[in-house]
């Protein structure tokens, strides 16, 4: 009896240590938006293990994140913006227009103030991600080897974008874009959500396309069972090297717990998800 009790305790400790090893991973959050209290947000992220994050929000708010040194922030450009406003917060998107000037964008890239394009808000604007209006920006992204993150799936209420179209969130609409710009580094935000099978199809056809788990990993929005189903589908499709961690400003501890609760994920797969895949995707040294 005593031997069995000791064995039980040892197994329990081994399980706890295994979970600790996983939860103590470095975190690269590829899908973050700003808040009215950046210091509190940064502190919470840092405590959770975030060392790098890709942030996109209103241009003025985003610039306030440039002074933080405890997290390495990559800065995105969010566009196009209906009525010149960021969805939900309705802050001025960049310079007040719906579309940023291409020359202004290139100038900001050269000044190293834009590290990627995203969140691309074509769905909120009511157009396809393959609309020709976006081609000049995709051309710039390709020229400067910048990743492009495109919103997919659905949206919450009160986003303030009158032309939002649900059908424009289907990742299959990326096909013309990927055909025209086959070397563009694209990531499908939110894993496509309800269109996750379409996301898998696109990723299997295009090796430069990645995805993130923002929203689908948030238990306040998506039930744990559905998140598990979606993640299992991506792994079964052989895509574990192209899935990235993201919170979309959700409670990061809840998101981490959702990931840790996936008992079919190995620690090696969690490391890929938490930061290794993102480091590879955002690497400037990669030329395709």
PDB file of C-alpha atoms in Angstrom:
ATOM      1  CA  UNK A   1       0.000   0.000   0.000  1.00  0.00           C
ATOM      2  CA  UNK A   2       2.823   2.376   0.958  1.00  0.00           C
ATOM      3  CA  UNK A   3       4.686   1.607  -2.276  1.00  0.00           C
ATOM      4  CA  UNK A   4       1.573   2.291  -4.322  1.00  0.00           C
ATOM      5  CA  UNK A   5       1.065   5.605  -2.499  1.00  0.00           C
ATOM      6  CA  UNK A   6       4.650   6.687  -3.216  1.00  0.00           C
ATOM      7  CA  UNK A   7       4.232   5.709  -6.862  1.00  0.00           C
ATOM      8  CA  UNK A   8       1.004   7.702  -7.052  1.00  0.00           C
ATOM      9  CA  UNK A   9       2.737  10.773  -5.595  1.00  0.00           C
ATOM     10  CA  UNK A  10       5.665  10.439  -8.010  1.00  0.00           C
ATOM     11  CA  UNK A  11       3.349  10.169 -10.997  1.00  0.00           C
ATOM     12  CA  UNK A  12       1.475  13.237  -9.764  1.00  0.00           C
ATOM     13  CA  UNK A  13       4.686  15.243  -9.456  1.00  0.00           C
ATOM     14  CA  UNK A  14       5.862  14.134 -12.884  1.00  0.00           C
ATOM     15  CA  UNK A  15       2.571  15.293 -14.384  1.00  0.00           C
ATOM     16  CA  UNK A  16       2.839  18.665 -12.659  1.00  0.00           C
ATOM     17  CA  UNK A  17       6.443  19.114 -13.784  1.00  0.00           C
ATOM     18  CA  UNK A  18       5.490  18.219 -17.337  1.00  0.00           C
ATOM     19  CA  UNK A  19       2.716  20.820 -17.330  1.00  0.00           C
ATOM     20  CA  UNK A  20       5.049  23.383 -15.770  1.00  0.00           C
ATOM     21  CA  UNK A  21       7.634  22.797 -18.492  1.00  0.00           C
ATOM     22  CA  UNK A  22       4.994  23.415 -21.128  1.00  0.00           C
ATOM     23  CA  UNK A  23       3.464  26.460 -19.448  1.00  0.00           C
ATOM     24  CA  UNK A  24       6.896  28.002 -18.869  1.00  0.00           C
ATOM     25  CA  UNK A  25       7.513  28.267 -22.605  1.00  0.00           C
ATOM     26  CA  UNK A  26       8.506  31.481 -24.268  1.00  0.00           C
ATOM     27  CA  UNK A  27       5.484  33.080 -25.939  1.00  0.00           C
ATOM     28  CA  UNK A  28       5.330  34.991 -29.225  1.00  0.00           C
ATOM     29  CA  UNK A  29       1.841  36.509 -29.503  1.00  0.00           C
ATOM     30  CA  UNK A  30       1.281  37.200 -33.197  1.00  0.00           C
ATOM     31  CA  UNK A  31      -2.160  38.771 -32.828  1.00  0.00           C
ATOM     32  CA  UNK A  32      -2.418  41.645 -30.390  1.00  0.00           C
ATOM     33  CA  UNK A  33      -4.316  44.931 -30.286  1.00  0.00           C
ATOM     34  CA  UNK A  34      -3.643  47.861 -28.002  1.00  0.00           C
ATOM     35  CA  UNK A  35      -5.552  49.000 -24.930  1.00  0.00           C
ATOM     36  CA  UNK A  36      -6.099  52.283 -23.130  1.00  0.00           C
ATOM     37  CA  UNK A  37      -3.631  51.083 -20.491  1.00  0.00           C
ATOM     38  CA  UNK A  38      -0.606  49.745 -22.399  1.00  0.00           C
ATOM     39  CA  UNK A  39       1.547  49.400 -19.269  1.00  0.00           C
ATOM     40  CA  UNK A  40      -0.928  47.043 -17.601  1.00  0.00           C
ATOM     41  CA  UNK A  41      -1.315  45.011 -20.787  1.00  0.00           C
ATOM     42  CA  UNK A  42       2.434  44.695 -21.271  1.00  0.00           C
ATOM     43  CA  UNK A  43       2.929  43.652 -17.637  1.00  0.00           C
ATOM     44  CA  UNK A  44       0.271  40.929 -17.924  1.00  0.00           C
ATOM     45  CA  UNK A  45       1.803  39.638 -21.143  1.00  0.00           C
ATOM     46  CA  UNK A  46       5.298  39.622 -19.687  1.00  0.00           C
ATOM     47  CA  UNK A  47       4.159  37.701 -16.612  1.00  0.00           C
ATOM     48  CA  UNK A  48       2.639  35.096 -18.923  1.00  0.00           C
ATOM     49  CA  UNK A  49       5.962  34.614 -20.730  1.00  0.00           C
ATOM     50  CA  UNK A  50       5.459  36.843 -23.782  1.00  0.00           C
ATOM     51  CA  UNK A  51       8.808  38.105 -25.063  1.00  0.00           C
ATOM     52  CA  UNK A  52       7.652  39.197 -28.524  1.00  0.00           C
ATOM     53  CA  UNK A  53       4.319  40.337 -29.943  1.00  0.00           C
ATOM     54  CA  UNK A  54       2.890  41.572 -33.231  1.00  0.00           C
ATOM     55  CA  UNK A  55       0.604  44.513 -32.519  1.00  0.00           C
ATOM     56  CA  UNK A  56      -1.817  46.362 -34.761  1.00  0.00           C
ATOM     57  CA  UNK A  57      -4.263  49.036 -33.682  1.00  0.00           C
ATOM     58  CA  UNK A  58      -4.802  52.737 -34.318  1.00  0.00           C
ATOM     59  CA  UNK A  59      -1.571  54.335 -35.508  1.00  0.00           C
ATOM     60  CA  UNK A  60      -1.361  56.800 -32.610  1.00  0.00           C
ATOM     61  CA  UNK A  61      -2.039  54.192 -29.920  1.00  0.00           C
ATOM     62  CA  UNK A  62       0.312  51.733 -31.554  1.00  0.00           C
ATOM     63  CA  UNK A  63       3.135  54.259 -31.470  1.00  0.00           C
ATOM     64  CA  UNK A  64       2.855  54.377 -27.675  1.00  0.00           C
ATOM     65  CA  UNK A  65       4.073  50.767 -27.597  1.00  0.00           C
ATOM     66  CA  UNK A  66       7.409  51.685 -29.164  1.00  0.00           C
ATOM     67  CA  UNK A  67       8.850  52.784 -25.827  1.00  0.00           C
ATOM     68  CA  UNK A  68       8.557  49.377 -24.128  1.00  0.00           C
ATOM     69  CA  UNK A  69      11.772  47.375 -23.976  1.00  0.00           C
ATOM     70  CA  UNK A  70      10.641  44.352 -21.922  1.00  0.00           C
ATOM     71  CA  UNK A  71       8.678  42.981 -24.909  1.00  0.00           C
ATOM     72  CA  UNK A  72       9.882  43.148 -28.496  1.00  0.00           C
ATOM     73  CA  UNK A  73       6.941  44.583 -30.432  1.00  0.00           C
ATOM     74  CA  UNK A  74       6.509  44.173 -34.163  1.00  0.00           C
ATOM     75  CA  UNK A  75       4.264  46.886 -35.577  1.00  0.00           C
ATOM     76  CA  UNK A  76       1.610  46.204 -38.170  1.00  0.00           C
ATOM     77  CA  UNK A  77      -0.457  48.429 -40.409  1.00  0.00           C
ATOM     78  CA  UNK A  78      -4.212  47.922 -40.116  1.00  0.00           C
ATOM     79  CA  UNK A  79      -6.237  48.756 -43.246  1.00  0.00           C
ATOM     80  CA  UNK A  80      -8.535  49.431 -45.076  1.00  0.00           C
ATOM     81  CA  UNK A  81     -10.639  51.267 -42.495  1.00  0.00           C
ATOM     82  CA  UNK A  82     -14.316  52.008 -43.053  1.00  0.00           C
ATOM     83  CA  UNK A  83     -14.820  55.754 -42.511  1.00  0.00           C
ATOM     84  CA  UNK A  84     -11.154  55.882 -41.460  1.00  0.00           C
ATOM     85  CA  UNK A  85     -11.900  54.148 -38.148  1.00  0.00           C
ATOM     86  CA  UNK A  86     -10.552  51.025 -36.438  1.00  0.00           C
ATOM     87  CA  UNK A  87     -13.364  48.477 -35.919  1.00  0.00           C
ATOM     88  CA  UNK A  88     -14.823  48.352 -32.393  1.00  0.00           C
ATOM     89  CA  UNK A  89     -12.682  51.125 -30.840  1.00  0.00           C
ATOM     90  CA  UNK A  90     -13.527  53.526 -33.703  1.00  0.00           C
ATOM     91  CA  UNK A  91     -10.252  55.363 -33.206  1.00  0.00           C
ATOM     92  CA  UNK A  92      -8.586  57.003 -36.190  1.00  0.00           C
ATOM     93  CA  UNK A  93      -7.013  54.137 -38.095  1.00  0.00           C
ATOM     94  CA  UNK A  94      -3.826  55.846 -39.345  1.00  0.00           C
ATOM     95  CA  UNK A  95      -4.061  59.279 -40.998  1.00  0.00           C
ATOM     96  CA  UNK A  96      -7.844  59.540 -41.152  1.00  0.00           C
ATOM     97  CA  UNK A  97      -8.420  58.124 -44.625  1.00  0.00           C
ATOM     98  CA  UNK A  98      -9.916  54.744 -45.447  1.00  0.00           C
ATOM     99  CA  UNK A  99      -6.800  53.704 -47.379  1.00  0.00           C
ATOM    100  CA  UNK A 100      -3.232  54.717 -46.529  1.00  0.00           C
ATOM    101  CA  UNK A 101      -1.189  56.350 -49.257  1.00  0.00           C
ATOM    102  CA  UNK A 102       1.116  53.776 -50.839  1.00  0.00           C
ATOM    103  CA  UNK A 103       3.988  56.287 -50.800  1.00  0.00           C
ATOM    104  CA  UNK A 104       3.361  56.995 -47.088  1.00  0.00           C
ATOM    105  CA  UNK A 105       3.351  53.274 -46.349  1.00  0.00           C
ATOM    106  CA  UNK A 106       6.657  52.748 -48.143  1.00  0.00           C
ATOM    107  CA  UNK A 107       8.125  55.694 -46.281  1.00  0.00           C
ATOM    108  CA  UNK A 108       7.105  54.161 -42.943  1.00  0.00           C
ATOM    109  CA  UNK A 109       8.592  50.815 -43.961  1.00  0.00           C
ATOM    110  CA  UNK A 110      11.900  52.492 -44.789  1.00  0.00           C
ATOM    111  CA  UNK A 111      11.805  54.202 -41.396  1.00  0.00           C
ATOM    112  CA  UNK A 112      11.349  50.723 -39.856  1.00  0.00           C
ATOM    113  CA  UNK A 113       7.987  51.692 -38.365  1.00  0.00           C
ATOM    114  CA  UNK A 114       6.026  48.936 -40.135  1.00  0.00           C
ATOM    115  CA  UNK A 115       7.078  45.296 -39.716  1.00  0.00           C
ATOM    116  CA  UNK A 116       4.054  43.626 -41.313  1.00  0.00           C
ATOM    117  CA  UNK A 117       0.688  44.379 -42.884  1.00  0.00           C
ATOM    118  CA  UNK A 118      -2.265  43.443 -40.746  1.00  0.00           C
ATOM    119  CA  UNK A 119      -4.764  43.145 -39.628  1.00  0.00           C
ATOM    120  CA  UNK A 120      -6.013  43.390 -43.217  1.00  0.00           C
ATOM    121  CA  UNK A 121      -9.636  44.463 -42.739  1.00  0.00           C
ATOM    122  CA  UNK A 122     -10.989  43.662 -46.192  1.00  0.00           C
ATOM    123  CA  UNK A 123     -13.938  41.776 -44.698  1.00  0.00           C
ATOM    124  CA  UNK A 124     -14.968  44.777 -42.583  1.00  0.00           C
ATOM    125  CA  UNK A 125     -14.636  46.937 -45.685  1.00  0.00           C
ATOM    126  CA  UNK A 126     -16.814  44.519 -47.654  1.00  0.00           C
ATOM    127  CA  UNK A 127     -14.297  43.304 -50.230  1.00  0.00           C
ATOM    128  CA  UNK A 128     -12.334  40.129 -50.952  1.00  0.00           C
ATOM    129  CA  UNK A 129      -8.720  39.751 -49.729  1.00  0.00           C
ATOM    130  CA  UNK A 130      -7.918  39.275 -53.426  1.00  0.00           C
ATOM    131  CA  UNK A 131      -9.463  42.587 -54.484  1.00  0.00           C
ATOM    132  CA  UNK A 132      -7.160  44.529 -56.810  1.00  0.00           C
ATOM    133  CA  UNK A 133      -7.380  47.542 -54.481  1.00  0.00           C
ATOM    134  CA  UNK A 134      -5.011  45.630 -52.184  1.00  0.00           C
ATOM    135  CA  UNK A 135      -2.482  44.698 -54.871  1.00  0.00           C
ATOM    136  CA  UNK A 136      -0.218  47.797 -54.472  1.00  0.00           C
ATOM    137  CA  UNK A 137       0.179  46.962 -50.780  1.00  0.00           C
ATOM    138  CA  UNK A 138       0.858  43.282 -51.448  1.00  0.00           C
ATOM    139  CA  UNK A 139       3.489  44.392 -53.960  1.00  0.00           C
ATOM    140  CA  UNK A 140       5.152  46.484 -51.242  1.00  0.00           C
ATOM    141  CA  UNK A 141       4.986  43.591 -48.777  1.00  0.00           C
ATOM    142  CA  UNK A 142       6.710  41.361 -51.281  1.00  0.00           C
ATOM    143  CA  UNK A 143       9.333  43.997 -52.080  1.00  0.00           C
ATOM    144  CA  UNK A 144      10.296  44.400 -48.414  1.00  0.00           C
ATOM    145  CA  UNK A 145       9.663  40.790 -47.348  1.00  0.00           C
ATOM    146  CA  UNK A 146       6.859  41.745 -44.964  1.00  0.00           C
ATOM    147  CA  UNK A 147       4.301  39.190 -43.734  1.00  0.00           C
ATOM    148  CA  UNK A 148       0.615  39.883 -44.316  1.00  0.00           C
ATOM    149  CA  UNK A 149      -2.056  38.917 -41.762  1.00  0.00           C
ATOM    150  CA  UNK A 150      -5.626  38.712 -43.086  1.00  0.00           C
ATOM    151  CA  UNK A 151      -8.775  38.657 -40.963  1.00  0.00           C
ATOM    152  CA  UNK A 152     -11.007  35.634 -41.578  1.00  0.00           C
ATOM    153  CA  UNK A 153     -14.069  34.105 -39.983  1.00  0.00           C
ATOM    154  CA  UNK A 154     -16.748  36.196 -38.347  1.00  0.00           C
ATOM    155  CA  UNK A 155     -16.909  39.277 -36.145  1.00  0.00           C
ATOM    156  CA  UNK A 156     -18.391  40.389 -32.881  1.00  0.00           C
ATOM    157  CA  UNK A 157     -21.249  42.899 -32.534  1.00  0.00           C
ATOM    158  CA  UNK A 158     -20.919  46.691 -32.654  1.00  0.00           C
ATOM    159  CA  UNK A 159     -17.816  46.772 -34.834  1.00  0.00           C
ATOM    160  CA  UNK A 160     -18.925  49.960 -36.555  1.00  0.00           C
ATOM    161  CA  UNK A 161     -18.166  48.785 -40.103  1.00  0.00           C
ATOM    162  CA  UNK A 162     -21.377  49.180 -42.146  1.00  0.00           C
ATOM    163  CA  UNK A 163     -20.097  47.264 -45.184  1.00  0.00           C
ATOM    164  CA  UNK A 164     -18.974  44.151 -43.287  1.00  0.00           C
ATOM    165  CA  UNK A 165     -19.736  40.968 -45.249  1.00  0.00           C
ATOM    166  CA  UNK A 166     -19.561  37.556 -43.601  1.00  0.00           C
ATOM    167  CA  UNK A 167     -18.844  35.741 -46.868  1.00  0.00           C
ATOM    168  CA  UNK A 168     -15.676  37.812 -47.372  1.00  0.00           C
ATOM    169  CA  UNK A 169     -14.133  35.964 -44.396  1.00  0.00           C
ATOM    170  CA  UNK A 170     -13.779  32.684 -46.291  1.00  0.00           C
ATOM    171  CA  UNK A 171     -10.071  31.805 -46.755  1.00  0.00           C
ATOM    172  CA  UNK A 172     -10.813  30.281 -50.160  1.00  0.00           C
ATOM    173  CA  UNK A 173     -11.014  33.868 -51.403  1.00  0.00           C
ATOM    174  CA  UNK A 174      -7.236  34.011 -50.970  1.00  0.00           C
ATOM    175  CA  UNK A 175      -6.695  31.794 -54.007  1.00  0.00           C
ATOM    176  CA  UNK A 176      -6.445  34.594 -56.622  1.00  0.00           C
ATOM    177  CA  UNK A 177      -4.122  36.556 -54.306  1.00  0.00           C
ATOM    178  CA  UNK A 178      -1.831  33.575 -53.753  1.00  0.00           C
ATOM    179  CA  UNK A 179      -1.817  32.818 -57.466  1.00  0.00           C
ATOM    180  CA  UNK A 180      -0.772  36.382 -58.311  1.00  0.00           C
ATOM    181  CA  UNK A 181       1.709  36.701 -55.427  1.00  0.00           C
ATOM    182  CA  UNK A 182       2.961  33.136 -54.859  1.00  0.00           C
ATOM    183  CA  UNK A 183       5.970  34.241 -52.775  1.00  0.00           C
ATOM    184  CA  UNK A 184       4.008  36.445 -50.387  1.00  0.00           C
ATOM    185  CA  UNK A 185       4.124  35.368 -46.726  1.00  0.00           C
ATOM    186  CA  UNK A 186       0.492  35.254 -45.609  1.00  0.00           C
ATOM    187  CA  UNK A 187      -1.087  34.230 -42.341  1.00  0.00           C
ATOM    188  CA  UNK A 188      -4.754  33.469 -41.971  1.00  0.00           C
ATOM    189  CA  UNK A 189      -5.924  35.063 -38.751  1.00  0.00           C
ATOM    190  CA  UNK A 190      -8.341  33.208 -36.450  1.00  0.00           C
ATOM    191  CA  UNK A 191      -7.640  29.937 -38.350  1.00  0.00           C
ATOM    192  CA  UNK A 192     -10.639  30.808 -40.494  1.00  0.00           C
ATOM    193  CA  UNK A 193     -12.895  30.111 -37.486  1.00  0.00           C
ATOM    194  CA  UNK A 194     -16.016  28.535 -39.001  1.00  0.00           C
ATOM    195  CA  UNK A 195     -14.067  28.211 -42.242  1.00  0.00           C
ATOM    196  CA  UNK A 196     -11.242  26.216 -40.665  1.00  0.00           C
ATOM    197  CA  UNK A 197     -11.553  23.373 -43.176  1.00  0.00           C
ATOM    198  CA  UNK A 198     -11.071  25.917 -45.958  1.00  0.00           C
ATOM    199  CA  UNK A 199      -8.004  27.233 -44.114  1.00  0.00           C
ATOM    200  CA  UNK A 200      -6.552  23.732 -44.013  1.00  0.00           C
ATOM    201  CA  UNK A 201      -7.155  23.343 -47.739  1.00  0.00           C
ATOM    202  CA  UNK A 202      -5.412  26.637 -48.543  1.00  0.00           C
ATOM    203  CA  UNK A 203      -2.444  25.805 -46.292  1.00  0.00           C
ATOM    204  CA  UNK A 204      -2.008  22.379 -47.846  1.00  0.00           C
ATOM    205  CA  UNK A 205      -1.836  24.006 -51.266  1.00  0.00           C
ATOM    206  CA  UNK A 206       0.509  26.861 -50.252  1.00  0.00           C
ATOM    207  CA  UNK A 207       3.529  26.204 -48.033  1.00  0.00           C
ATOM    208  CA  UNK A 208       4.117  29.914 -47.269  1.00  0.00           C
ATOM    209  CA  UNK A 209       0.674  30.289 -45.671  1.00  0.00           C
ATOM    210  CA  UNK A 210       0.488  30.109 -41.864  1.00  0.00           C
ATOM    211  CA  UNK A 211      -2.366  30.623 -39.425  1.00  0.00           C
ATOM    212  CA  UNK A 212      -2.946  31.764 -35.849  1.00  0.00           C
ATOM    213  CA  UNK A 213      -5.236  30.482 -33.116  1.00  0.00           C
ATOM    214  CA  UNK A 214      -6.579  33.837 -31.916  1.00  0.00           C
ATOM    215  CA  UNK A 215     -10.292  33.831 -31.059  1.00  0.00           C
ATOM    216  CA  UNK A 216     -10.691  30.061 -31.530  1.00  0.00           C
ATOM    217  CA  UNK A 217      -8.488  29.541 -28.440  1.00  0.00           C
ATOM    218  CA  UNK A 218     -10.472  31.993 -26.325  1.00  0.00           C
ATOM    219  CA  UNK A 219     -12.918  29.995 -24.148  1.00  0.00           C
ATOM    220  CA  UNK A 220     -15.012  33.126 -23.626  1.00  0.00           C
ATOM    221  CA  UNK A 221     -15.841  33.027 -27.354  1.00  0.00           C
ATOM    222  CA  UNK A 222     -15.315  29.476 -28.615  1.00  0.00           C
ATOM    223  CA  UNK A 223     -16.158  26.365 -26.533  1.00  0.00           C
ATOM    224  CA  UNK A 224     -13.203  24.199 -25.537  1.00  0.00           C
ATOM    225  CA  UNK A 225     -14.592  21.214 -27.438  1.00  0.00           C
ATOM    226  CA  UNK A 226     -14.692  23.146 -30.685  1.00  0.00           C
ATOM    227  CA  UNK A 227     -11.176  24.502 -30.183  1.00  0.00           C
ATOM    228  CA  UNK A 228      -9.973  20.949 -29.606  1.00  0.00           C
ATOM    229  CA  UNK A 229     -11.723  19.753 -32.774  1.00  0.00           C
ATOM    230  CA  UNK A 230     -10.166  22.507 -34.884  1.00  0.00           C
ATOM    231  CA  UNK A 231      -6.669  21.979 -33.495  1.00  0.00           C
ATOM    232  CA  UNK A 232      -6.891  18.225 -34.010  1.00  0.00           C
ATOM    233  CA  UNK A 233      -7.919  18.825 -37.627  1.00  0.00           C
ATOM    234  CA  UNK A 234      -4.857  21.014 -38.256  1.00  0.00           C
ATOM    235  CA  UNK A 235      -2.522  18.477 -36.689  1.00  0.00           C
ATOM    236  CA  UNK A 236      -4.093  15.567 -38.586  1.00  0.00           C
ATOM    237  CA  UNK A 237      -3.538  17.585 -41.771  1.00  0.00           C
ATOM    238  CA  UNK A 238       0.199  17.759 -40.999  1.00  0.00           C
ATOM    239  CA  UNK A 239       0.259  21.525 -40.339  1.00  0.00           C
ATOM    240  CA  UNK A 240       1.851  21.670 -36.875  1.00  0.00           C
ATOM    241  CA  UNK A 241       4.803  23.676 -38.257  1.00  0.00           C
ATOM    242  CA  UNK A 242       2.589  26.546 -39.444  1.00  0.00           C
ATOM    243  CA  UNK A 243       0.219  27.254 -36.552  1.00  0.00           C
ATOM    244  CA  UNK A 244       1.023  30.310 -34.401  1.00  0.00           C
ATOM    245  CA  UNK A 245      -0.101  31.540 -30.994  1.00  0.00           C
ATOM    246  CA  UNK A 246      -2.321  34.624 -30.774  1.00  0.00           C
ATOM    247  CA  UNK A 247      -4.720  36.143 -28.265  1.00  0.00           C
ATOM    248  CA  UNK A 248      -6.475  39.011 -30.087  1.00  0.00           C
ATOM    249  CA  UNK A 249      -6.462  40.765 -26.691  1.00  0.00           C
ATOM    250  CA  UNK A 250      -8.212  37.843 -25.009  1.00  0.00           C
ATOM    251  CA  UNK A 251      -7.212  36.850 -21.471  1.00  0.00           C
ATOM    252  CA  UNK A 252      -3.829  35.281 -22.133  1.00  0.00           C
ATOM    253  CA  UNK A 253      -3.982  32.998 -19.094  1.00  0.00           C
ATOM    254  CA  UNK A 254      -7.287  31.557 -20.302  1.00  0.00           C
ATOM    255  CA  UNK A 255      -5.826  31.069 -23.775  1.00  0.00           C
ATOM    256  CA  UNK A 256      -2.729  29.355 -22.379  1.00  0.00           C
ATOM    257  CA  UNK A 257      -4.901  27.105 -20.249  1.00  0.00           C
ATOM    258  CA  UNK A 258      -6.948  26.198 -23.327  1.00  0.00           C
ATOM    259  CA  UNK A 259      -3.771  25.141 -25.120  1.00  0.00           C
ATOM    260  CA  UNK A 260      -2.434  23.248 -22.111  1.00  0.00           C
ATOM    261  CA  UNK A 261      -5.742  21.395 -21.872  1.00  0.00           C
ATOM    262  CA  UNK A 262      -5.192  19.817 -25.297  1.00  0.00           C
ATOM    263  CA  UNK A 263      -3.849  16.465 -24.088  1.00  0.00           C
ATOM    264  CA  UNK A 264      -2.887  15.392 -27.619  1.00  0.00           C
ATOM    265  CA  UNK A 265      -0.274  18.170 -27.934  1.00  0.00           C
ATOM    266  CA  UNK A 266       3.290  17.177 -27.085  1.00  0.00           C
ATOM    267  CA  UNK A 267       5.692  19.640 -25.480  1.00  0.00           C
ATOM    268  CA  UNK A 268       7.568  19.850 -28.775  1.00  0.00           C
ATOM    269  CA  UNK A 269       4.354  20.781 -30.578  1.00  0.00           C
ATOM    270  CA  UNK A 270       3.580  23.398 -27.941  1.00  0.00           C
ATOM    271  CA  UNK A 271       6.997  24.987 -28.433  1.00  0.00           C
ATOM    272  CA  UNK A 272       6.272  25.217 -32.148  1.00  0.00           C
ATOM    273  CA  UNK A 273       2.899  26.789 -31.452  1.00  0.00           C
ATOM    274  CA  UNK A 274       4.083  29.159 -28.743  1.00  0.00           C
ATOM    275  CA  UNK A 275       7.034  30.705 -30.583  1.00  0.00           C
ATOM    276  CA  UNK A 276       9.101  28.597 -32.968  1.00  0.00           C
ATOM    277  CA  UNK A 277       6.698  28.749 -35.917  1.00  0.00           C
ATOM    278  CA  UNK A 278       6.232  32.495 -35.495  1.00  0.00           C
ATOM    279  CA  UNK A 279       9.972  33.129 -35.320  1.00  0.00           C
ATOM    280  CA  UNK A 280      10.390  31.340 -38.627  1.00  0.00           C
ATOM    281  CA  UNK A 281       7.431  33.087 -40.266  1.00  0.00           C
ATOM    282  CA  UNK A 282       8.495  36.593 -39.233  1.00  0.00           C
ATOM    283  CA  UNK A 283      12.195  36.038 -39.922  1.00  0.00           C
ATOM    284  CA  UNK A 284      13.595  38.760 -42.141  1.00  0.00           C
ATOM    285  CA  UNK A 285      16.410  36.436 -43.185  1.00  0.00           C
ATOM    286  CA  UNK A 286      14.001  34.190 -45.060  1.00  0.00           C
ATOM    287  CA  UNK A 287      13.917  35.032 -48.748  1.00  0.00           C
ATOM    288  CA  UNK A 288      11.547  33.020 -50.897  1.00  0.00           C
TER     289      UNK A 288
END
